[in-house]
Short mmCIF file of C-alpha atoms in Angstrom, two decimals:
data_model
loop_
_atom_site.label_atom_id
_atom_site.label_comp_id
_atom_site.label_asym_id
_atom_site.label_seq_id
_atom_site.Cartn_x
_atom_site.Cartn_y
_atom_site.Cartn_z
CA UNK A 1 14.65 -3.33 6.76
CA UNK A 2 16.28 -3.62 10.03
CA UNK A 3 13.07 -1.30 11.70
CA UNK A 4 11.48 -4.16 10.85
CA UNK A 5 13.70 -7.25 11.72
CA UNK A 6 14.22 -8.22 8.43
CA UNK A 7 18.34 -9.21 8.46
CA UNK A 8 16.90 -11.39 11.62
CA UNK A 9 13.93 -12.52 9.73
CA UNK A 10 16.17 -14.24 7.08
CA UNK A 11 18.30 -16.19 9.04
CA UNK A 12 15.06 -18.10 9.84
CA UNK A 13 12.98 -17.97 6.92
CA UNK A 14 13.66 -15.59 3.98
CA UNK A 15 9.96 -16.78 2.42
CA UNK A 16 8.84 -19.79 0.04
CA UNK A 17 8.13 -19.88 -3.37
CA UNK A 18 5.15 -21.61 -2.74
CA UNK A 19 3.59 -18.17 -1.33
CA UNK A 20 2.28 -15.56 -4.13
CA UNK A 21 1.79 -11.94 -3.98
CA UNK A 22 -0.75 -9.82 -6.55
CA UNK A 23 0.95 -6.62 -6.83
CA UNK A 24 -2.48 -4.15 -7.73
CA UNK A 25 -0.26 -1.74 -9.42
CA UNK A 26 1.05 0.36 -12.55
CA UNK A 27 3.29 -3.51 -13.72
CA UNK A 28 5.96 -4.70 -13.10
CA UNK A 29 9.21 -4.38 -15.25
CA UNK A 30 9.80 -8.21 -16.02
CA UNK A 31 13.65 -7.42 -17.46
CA UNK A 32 14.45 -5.60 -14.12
CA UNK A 33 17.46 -8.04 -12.85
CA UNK A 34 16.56 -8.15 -9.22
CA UNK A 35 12.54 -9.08 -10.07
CA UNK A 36 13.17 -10.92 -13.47
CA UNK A 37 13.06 -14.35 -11.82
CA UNK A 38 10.73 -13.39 -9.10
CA UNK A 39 7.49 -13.24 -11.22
CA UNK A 40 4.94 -15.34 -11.82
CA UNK A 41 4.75 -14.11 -15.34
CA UNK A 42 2.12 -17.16 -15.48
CA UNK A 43 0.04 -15.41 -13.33
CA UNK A 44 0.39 -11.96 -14.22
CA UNK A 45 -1.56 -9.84 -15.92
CA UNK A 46 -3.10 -6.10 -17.30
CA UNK A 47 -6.91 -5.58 -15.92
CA UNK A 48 -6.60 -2.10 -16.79
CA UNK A 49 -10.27 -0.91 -18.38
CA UNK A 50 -11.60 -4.33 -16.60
CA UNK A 51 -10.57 -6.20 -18.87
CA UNK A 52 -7.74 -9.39 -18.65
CA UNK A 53 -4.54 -9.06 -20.99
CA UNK A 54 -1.82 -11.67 -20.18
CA UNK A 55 0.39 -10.66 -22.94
CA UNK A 56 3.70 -9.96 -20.71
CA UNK A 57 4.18 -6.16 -22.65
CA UNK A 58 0.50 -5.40 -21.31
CA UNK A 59 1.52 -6.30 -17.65
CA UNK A 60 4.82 -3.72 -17.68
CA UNK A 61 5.19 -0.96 -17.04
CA UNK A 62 4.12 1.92 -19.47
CA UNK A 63 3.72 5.33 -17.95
CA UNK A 64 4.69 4.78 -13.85
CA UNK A 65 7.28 2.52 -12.37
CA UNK A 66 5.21 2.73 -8.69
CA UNK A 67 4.15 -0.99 -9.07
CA UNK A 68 7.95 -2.08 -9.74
CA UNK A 69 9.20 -0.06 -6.94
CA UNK A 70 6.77 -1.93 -4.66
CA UNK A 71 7.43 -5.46 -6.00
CA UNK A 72 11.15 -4.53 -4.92
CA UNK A 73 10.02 -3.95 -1.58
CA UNK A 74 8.18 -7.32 -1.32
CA UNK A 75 10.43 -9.87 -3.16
CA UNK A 76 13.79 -8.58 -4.73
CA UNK A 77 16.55 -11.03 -5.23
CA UNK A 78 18.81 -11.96 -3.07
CA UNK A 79 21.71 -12.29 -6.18
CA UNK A 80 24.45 -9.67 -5.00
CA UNK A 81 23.25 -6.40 -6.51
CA UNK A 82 20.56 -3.76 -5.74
CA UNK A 83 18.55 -4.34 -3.36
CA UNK A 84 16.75 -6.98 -1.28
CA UNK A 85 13.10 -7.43 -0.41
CA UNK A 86 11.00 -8.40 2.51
CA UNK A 87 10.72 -11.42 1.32
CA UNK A 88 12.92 -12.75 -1.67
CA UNK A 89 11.76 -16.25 -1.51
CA UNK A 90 8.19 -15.72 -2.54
CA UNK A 91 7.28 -15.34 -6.05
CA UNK A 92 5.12 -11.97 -7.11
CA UNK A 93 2.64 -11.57 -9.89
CA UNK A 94 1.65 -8.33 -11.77
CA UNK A 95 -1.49 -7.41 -11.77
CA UNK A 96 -2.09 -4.09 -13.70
CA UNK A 97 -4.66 -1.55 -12.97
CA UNK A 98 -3.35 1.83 -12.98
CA UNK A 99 -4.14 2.93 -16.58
CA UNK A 100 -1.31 5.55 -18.38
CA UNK A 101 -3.17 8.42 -17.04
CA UNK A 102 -2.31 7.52 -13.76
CA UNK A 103 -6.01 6.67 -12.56
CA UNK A 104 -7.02 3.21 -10.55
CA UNK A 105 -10.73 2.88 -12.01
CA UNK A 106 -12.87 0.49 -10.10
CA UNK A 107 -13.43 -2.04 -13.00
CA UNK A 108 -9.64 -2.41 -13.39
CA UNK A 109 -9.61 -2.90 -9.06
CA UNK A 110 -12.61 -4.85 -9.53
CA UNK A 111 -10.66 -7.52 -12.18
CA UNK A 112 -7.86 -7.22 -10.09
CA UNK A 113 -9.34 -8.50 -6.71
CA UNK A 114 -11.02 -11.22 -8.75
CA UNK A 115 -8.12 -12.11 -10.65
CA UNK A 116 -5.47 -12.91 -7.59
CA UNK A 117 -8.56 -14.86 -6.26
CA UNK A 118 -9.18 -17.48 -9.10
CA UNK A 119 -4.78 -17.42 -9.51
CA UNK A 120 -3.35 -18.84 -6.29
CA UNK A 121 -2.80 -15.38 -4.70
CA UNK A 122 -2.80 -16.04 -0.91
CA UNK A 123 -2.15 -11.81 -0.63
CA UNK A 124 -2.41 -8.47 -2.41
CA UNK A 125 -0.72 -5.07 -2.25
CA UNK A 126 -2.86 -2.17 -2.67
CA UNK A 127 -1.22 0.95 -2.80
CA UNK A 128 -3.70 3.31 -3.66
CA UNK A 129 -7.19 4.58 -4.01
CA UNK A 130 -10.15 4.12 -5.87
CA UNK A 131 -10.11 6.69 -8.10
CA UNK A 132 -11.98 9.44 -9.33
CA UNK A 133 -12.87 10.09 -5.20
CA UNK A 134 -10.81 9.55 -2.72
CA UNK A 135 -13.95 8.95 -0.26
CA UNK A 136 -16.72 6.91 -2.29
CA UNK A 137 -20.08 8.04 -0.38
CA UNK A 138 -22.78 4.92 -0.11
CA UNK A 139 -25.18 7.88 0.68
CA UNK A 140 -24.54 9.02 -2.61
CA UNK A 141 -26.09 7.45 -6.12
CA UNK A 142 -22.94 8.55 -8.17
CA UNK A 143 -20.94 6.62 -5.90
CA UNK A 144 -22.95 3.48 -4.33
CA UNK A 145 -21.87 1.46 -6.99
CA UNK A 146 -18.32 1.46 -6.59
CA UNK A 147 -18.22 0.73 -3.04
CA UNK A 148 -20.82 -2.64 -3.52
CA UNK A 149 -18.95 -3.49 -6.28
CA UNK A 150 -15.13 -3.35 -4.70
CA UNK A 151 -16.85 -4.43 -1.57
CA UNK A 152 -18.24 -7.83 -3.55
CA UNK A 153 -14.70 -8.20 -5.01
CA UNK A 154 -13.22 -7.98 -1.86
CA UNK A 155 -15.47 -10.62 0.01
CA UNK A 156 -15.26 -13.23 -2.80
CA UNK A 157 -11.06 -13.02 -3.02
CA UNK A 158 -11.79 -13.45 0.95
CA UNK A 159 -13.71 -16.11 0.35
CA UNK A 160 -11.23 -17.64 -1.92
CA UNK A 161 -7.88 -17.60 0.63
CA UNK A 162 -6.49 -13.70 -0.61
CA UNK A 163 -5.44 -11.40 2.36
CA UNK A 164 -5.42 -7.96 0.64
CA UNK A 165 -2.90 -5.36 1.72
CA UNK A 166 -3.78 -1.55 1.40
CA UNK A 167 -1.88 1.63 1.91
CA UNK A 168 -3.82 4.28 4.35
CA UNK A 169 -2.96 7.33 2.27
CA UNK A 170 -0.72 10.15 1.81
CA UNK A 171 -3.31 13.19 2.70
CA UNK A 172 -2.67 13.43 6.42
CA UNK A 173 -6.59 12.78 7.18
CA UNK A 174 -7.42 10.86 10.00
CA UNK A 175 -9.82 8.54 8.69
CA UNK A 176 -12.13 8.31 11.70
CA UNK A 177 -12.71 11.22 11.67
CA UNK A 178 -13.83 12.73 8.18
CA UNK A 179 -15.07 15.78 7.48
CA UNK A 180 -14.16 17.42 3.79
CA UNK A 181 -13.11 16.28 0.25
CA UNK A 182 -11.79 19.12 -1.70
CA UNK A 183 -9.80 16.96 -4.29
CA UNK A 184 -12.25 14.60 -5.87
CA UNK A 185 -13.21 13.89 -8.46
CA UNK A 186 -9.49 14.04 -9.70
CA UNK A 187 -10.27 13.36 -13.08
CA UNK A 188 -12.40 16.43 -13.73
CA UNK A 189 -13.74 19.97 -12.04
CA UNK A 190 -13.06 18.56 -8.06
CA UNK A 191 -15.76 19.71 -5.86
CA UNK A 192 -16.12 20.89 -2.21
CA UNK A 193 -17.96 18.32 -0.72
CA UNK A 194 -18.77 17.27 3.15
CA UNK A 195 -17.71 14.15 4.15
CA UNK A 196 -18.47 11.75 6.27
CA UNK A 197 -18.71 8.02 8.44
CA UNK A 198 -20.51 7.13 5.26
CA UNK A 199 -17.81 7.98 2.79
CA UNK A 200 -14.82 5.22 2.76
CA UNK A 201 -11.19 5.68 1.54
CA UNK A 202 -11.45 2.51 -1.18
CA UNK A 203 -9.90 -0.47 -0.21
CA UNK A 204 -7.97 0.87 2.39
CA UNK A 205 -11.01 1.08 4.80
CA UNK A 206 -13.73 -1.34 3.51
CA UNK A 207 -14.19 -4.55 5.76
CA UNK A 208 -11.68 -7.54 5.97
CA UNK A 209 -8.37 -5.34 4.44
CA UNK A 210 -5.74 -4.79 5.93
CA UNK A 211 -4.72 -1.32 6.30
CA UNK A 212 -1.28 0.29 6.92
CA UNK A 213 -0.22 3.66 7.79
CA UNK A 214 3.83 5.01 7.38
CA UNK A 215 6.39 5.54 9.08
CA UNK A 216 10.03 7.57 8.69
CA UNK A 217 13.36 6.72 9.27
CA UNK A 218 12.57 7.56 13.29
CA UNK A 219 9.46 4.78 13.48
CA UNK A 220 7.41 7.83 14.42
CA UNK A 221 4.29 8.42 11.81
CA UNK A 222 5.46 10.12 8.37
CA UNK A 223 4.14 13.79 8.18
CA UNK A 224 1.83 12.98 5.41
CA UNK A 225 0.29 9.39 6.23
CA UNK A 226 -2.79 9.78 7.10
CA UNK A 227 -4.33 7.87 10.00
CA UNK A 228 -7.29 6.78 12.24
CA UNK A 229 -8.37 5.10 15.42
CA UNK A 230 -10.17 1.83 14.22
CA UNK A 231 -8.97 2.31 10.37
CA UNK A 232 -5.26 1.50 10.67
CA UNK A 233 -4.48 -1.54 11.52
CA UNK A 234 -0.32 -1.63 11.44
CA UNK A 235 2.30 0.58 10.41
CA UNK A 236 5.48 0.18 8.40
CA UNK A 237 8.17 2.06 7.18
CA UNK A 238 7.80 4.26 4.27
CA UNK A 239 10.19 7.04 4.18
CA UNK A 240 9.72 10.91 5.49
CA UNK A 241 11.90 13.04 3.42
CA UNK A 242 11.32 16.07 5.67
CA UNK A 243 11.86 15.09 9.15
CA UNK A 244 15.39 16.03 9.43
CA UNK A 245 14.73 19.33 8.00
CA UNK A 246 11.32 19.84 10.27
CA UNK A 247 9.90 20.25 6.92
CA UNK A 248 11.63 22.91 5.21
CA UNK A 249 13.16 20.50 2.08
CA UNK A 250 13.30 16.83 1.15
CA UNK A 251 16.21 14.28 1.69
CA UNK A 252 15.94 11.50 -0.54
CA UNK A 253 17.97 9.06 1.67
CA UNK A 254 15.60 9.44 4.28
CA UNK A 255 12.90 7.43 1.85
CA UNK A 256 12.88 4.02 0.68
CA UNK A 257 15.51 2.89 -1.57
CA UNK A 258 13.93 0.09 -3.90
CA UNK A 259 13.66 -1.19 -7.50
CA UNK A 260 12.93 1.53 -10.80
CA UNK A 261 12.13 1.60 -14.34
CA UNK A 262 12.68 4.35 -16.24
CA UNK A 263 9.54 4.67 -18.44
CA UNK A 264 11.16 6.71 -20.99
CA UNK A 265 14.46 5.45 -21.73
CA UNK A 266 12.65 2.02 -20.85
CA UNK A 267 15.67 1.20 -18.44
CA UNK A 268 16.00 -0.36 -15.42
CA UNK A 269 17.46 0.69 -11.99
CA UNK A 270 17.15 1.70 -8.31
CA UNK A 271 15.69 4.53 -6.92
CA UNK A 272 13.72 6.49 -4.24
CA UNK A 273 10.48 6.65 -3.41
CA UNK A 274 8.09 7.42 -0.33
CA UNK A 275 4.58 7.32 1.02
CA UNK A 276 2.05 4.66 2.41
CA UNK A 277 2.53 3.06 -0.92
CA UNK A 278 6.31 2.42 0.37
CA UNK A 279 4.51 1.23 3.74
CA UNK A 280 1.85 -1.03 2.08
CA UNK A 281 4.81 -3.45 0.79
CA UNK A 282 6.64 -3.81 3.76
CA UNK A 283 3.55 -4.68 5.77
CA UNK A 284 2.40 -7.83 2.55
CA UNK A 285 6.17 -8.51 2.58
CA UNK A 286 5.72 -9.54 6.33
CA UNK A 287 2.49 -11.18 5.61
CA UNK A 288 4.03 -13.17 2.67
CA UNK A 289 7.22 -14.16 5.50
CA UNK A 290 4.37 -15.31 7.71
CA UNK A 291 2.18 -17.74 5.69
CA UNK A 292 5.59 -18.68 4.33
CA UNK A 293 6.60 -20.36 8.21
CA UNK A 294 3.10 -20.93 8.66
CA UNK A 295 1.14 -22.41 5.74
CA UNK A 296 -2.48 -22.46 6.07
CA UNK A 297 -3.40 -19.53 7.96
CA UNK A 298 -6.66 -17.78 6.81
CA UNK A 299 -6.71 -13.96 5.57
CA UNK A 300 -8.81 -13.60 9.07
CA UNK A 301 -6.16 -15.52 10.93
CA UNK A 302 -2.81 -13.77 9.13
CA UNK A 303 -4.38 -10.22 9.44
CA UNK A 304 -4.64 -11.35 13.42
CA UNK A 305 -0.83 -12.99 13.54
CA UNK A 306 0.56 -9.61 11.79
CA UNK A 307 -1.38 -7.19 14.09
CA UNK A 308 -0.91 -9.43 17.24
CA UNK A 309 3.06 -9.79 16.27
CA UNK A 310 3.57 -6.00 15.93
CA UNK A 311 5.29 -4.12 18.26
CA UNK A 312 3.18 -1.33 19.85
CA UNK A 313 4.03 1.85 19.37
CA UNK A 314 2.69 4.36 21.47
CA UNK A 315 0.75 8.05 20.83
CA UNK A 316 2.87 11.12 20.98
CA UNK A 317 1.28 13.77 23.48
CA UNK A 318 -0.15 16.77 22.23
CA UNK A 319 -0.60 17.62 18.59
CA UNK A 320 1.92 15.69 16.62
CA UNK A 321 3.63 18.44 14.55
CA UNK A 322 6.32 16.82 12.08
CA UNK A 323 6.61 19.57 10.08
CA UNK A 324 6.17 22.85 11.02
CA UNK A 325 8.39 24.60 8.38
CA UNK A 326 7.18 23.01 5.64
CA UNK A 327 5.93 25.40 3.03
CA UNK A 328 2.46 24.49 3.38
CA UNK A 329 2.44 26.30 6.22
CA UNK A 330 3.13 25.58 10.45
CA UNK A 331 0.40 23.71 11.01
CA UNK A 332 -0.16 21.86 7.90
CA UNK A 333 0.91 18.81 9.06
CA UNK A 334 -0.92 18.74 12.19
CA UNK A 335 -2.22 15.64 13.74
CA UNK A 336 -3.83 14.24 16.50
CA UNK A 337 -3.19 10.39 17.52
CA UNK A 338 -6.44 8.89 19.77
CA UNK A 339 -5.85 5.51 21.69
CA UNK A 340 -3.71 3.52 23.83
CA UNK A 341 -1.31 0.36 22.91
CA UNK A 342 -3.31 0.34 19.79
CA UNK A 343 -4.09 4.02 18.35
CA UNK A 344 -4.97 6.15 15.48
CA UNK A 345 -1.50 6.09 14.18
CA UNK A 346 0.48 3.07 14.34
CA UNK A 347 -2.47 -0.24 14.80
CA UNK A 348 -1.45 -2.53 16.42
CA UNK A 349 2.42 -1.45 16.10
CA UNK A 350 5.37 -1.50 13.38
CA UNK A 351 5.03 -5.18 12.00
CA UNK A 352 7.66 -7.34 12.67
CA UNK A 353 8.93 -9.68 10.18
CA UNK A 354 11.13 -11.20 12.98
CA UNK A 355 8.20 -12.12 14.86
CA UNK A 356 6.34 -13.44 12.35
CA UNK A 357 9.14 -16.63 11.61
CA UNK A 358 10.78 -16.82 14.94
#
């Protein structure tokens, strides 16, 4: 939080209630005490399978507590205990579309998009991918559908006042730059296929999203977030366990510290967690601050004030090497940052939620 300004944010503007965030994620826990009275459980709902449940059971949590961890992020209480978020004055709503398998179909994306746009969401946090591939090809038939249909979900919560969020990925791939997909699809027998300009890393890099890549406790780009001249648009902190150890083992305190639910004793507490999904909420946290001092911006003009209020970070030289004793192997972790001021790794810069109110 103080990477990003927050304690300095708050003494100006610690966000309004008239702001609303869709968290696109796995629910919410709605008896979790710092997020209980933070929800717009009027507004929240399960469009897991494409289809709209508003019972408040369908809209928690079942089998993943990633979507509570992130509404932390964004909007925790300030009421003496745990933690805070971003922004604690706006309100979030849960909007459910990873199913208990784990997997982020595109109808349940598809219903999600379109149901922040007709409920009063002025933002959305995204953090994750399309699933079964984690590039959908237009130049191929299995896969043209998806993207036109996200695409078309995408323009019309646009068109309806919804600034969408999206993480940038945790596979180290720079994103300009393309070339093989060895993991999809995940649900079945993944293939080996070549990738490229044509295949798009769903929502994170279709057209009017805004995309955000992570950073460690250092600023400097996490070892796995991946990255890409032209794709990211701002960075935020998400944790990177392995930079004090140069890769060899994870420290936990080195992630980001955030609200949990335990899915199996059904309990609620704090915990750790890392990756652009960590990122992702800082970045709509900042977003939410902003339309919070200034009411009325457009998703056009708010994508603009957070990228032209970040601070700009620059490229490391060489071949950025986080991690070279990570088990993976030395070079695992390799990565290349292209651009000036704005580059391949960090947009724009680290958002700023100081900036953003002041």
């Amino acid at each position: 939080m103080p990477m990003i300004g927050v304690p300095q944010a708050h003494a100006v503007n610690a966000g309004s209630p008239d702001v609303l965030v869709g968290v696109l994620d796995s629910g919410i826990s709605s008896s979790h005490p710092d997020l209980a009275g933070q929800i717009a459980k009027d507004k929240s709902a399960s469009c897991v399978g494409g289809v709209v449940d508003t019972t408040e059971a369908a809209w928690n949590p079942t089998t993943s507590d990633h979507g509570t961890h992130v509404a932390g992020t964004i909007a925790a209480a300030v009421n003496g205990l745990g933690v805070t978020g971003v922004a604690p004055g706006v309100k979030v709503a849960a909007v459910k579309v990873v199913n208990d398998d784990g997997y982020i179909f595109p109808e349940a994306a598809v219903c999600g998009f379109v149901w922040a746009a007709e409920h009063g969401m002025q933002l959305t946090n995204n953090s994750y991918y399309i699933d079964p591939w984690e590039f959908n090809c237009r130049n191929d038939a299995r896969q043209r559908p998806v993207w036109q249909a996200v695409q078309r979900a995408i323009r019309y919560s646009a068109s309806k006042g919804v600034l969408n969020v999206a993480s940038a990925g945790n596979s180290n791939v720079d994103l300009q730059h393309k070339t093989v997909d060895a993991g999809s699809p995940n649900n079945g027998t993944p293939e080996v296929r070549e990738v490229n300009s044509a295949c798009l890393d769903l929502p994170a890099e279709a057209p009017g999203v805004l995309t955000v890549s992570a950073a460690g406790p250092t600023g400097e780009k996490s070892y796995y977030s991946s990255y890409g001249q032209g794709v990211v648009e701002v960075a935020a902190p998400g944790g990177d366990s392995r930079f004090r150890t140069r890769g060899v083992s994870g420290t936990a305190a080195d992630q980001i510290l955030s609200t949990t639910f335990n899915t199996v004793t059904r309990t609620n507490g704090w915990g750790y967690k890392q990756g652009t999904s960590m990122a992702s909420p800082h970045a709509t946290g900042v977003a939410a601050l902003a339309l919070s001092a200034h009411p009325g911006m457009n998703p056009g003009q708010l994508s603009a004030f957070l990228q032209n209020t970040a601070v700009a970070q620059a490229c490391p030289e060489g071949v950025y090497n986080p991690a070279p004793l990570h088990p993976d192997g030395p070079h695992a972790y390799d990565a290349t940052c292209a651009g000036g001021a704005r580059n391949g790794f960090y947009g724009a810069g680290m958002v700023s939620a100081y900036n953003v109110v002041k």
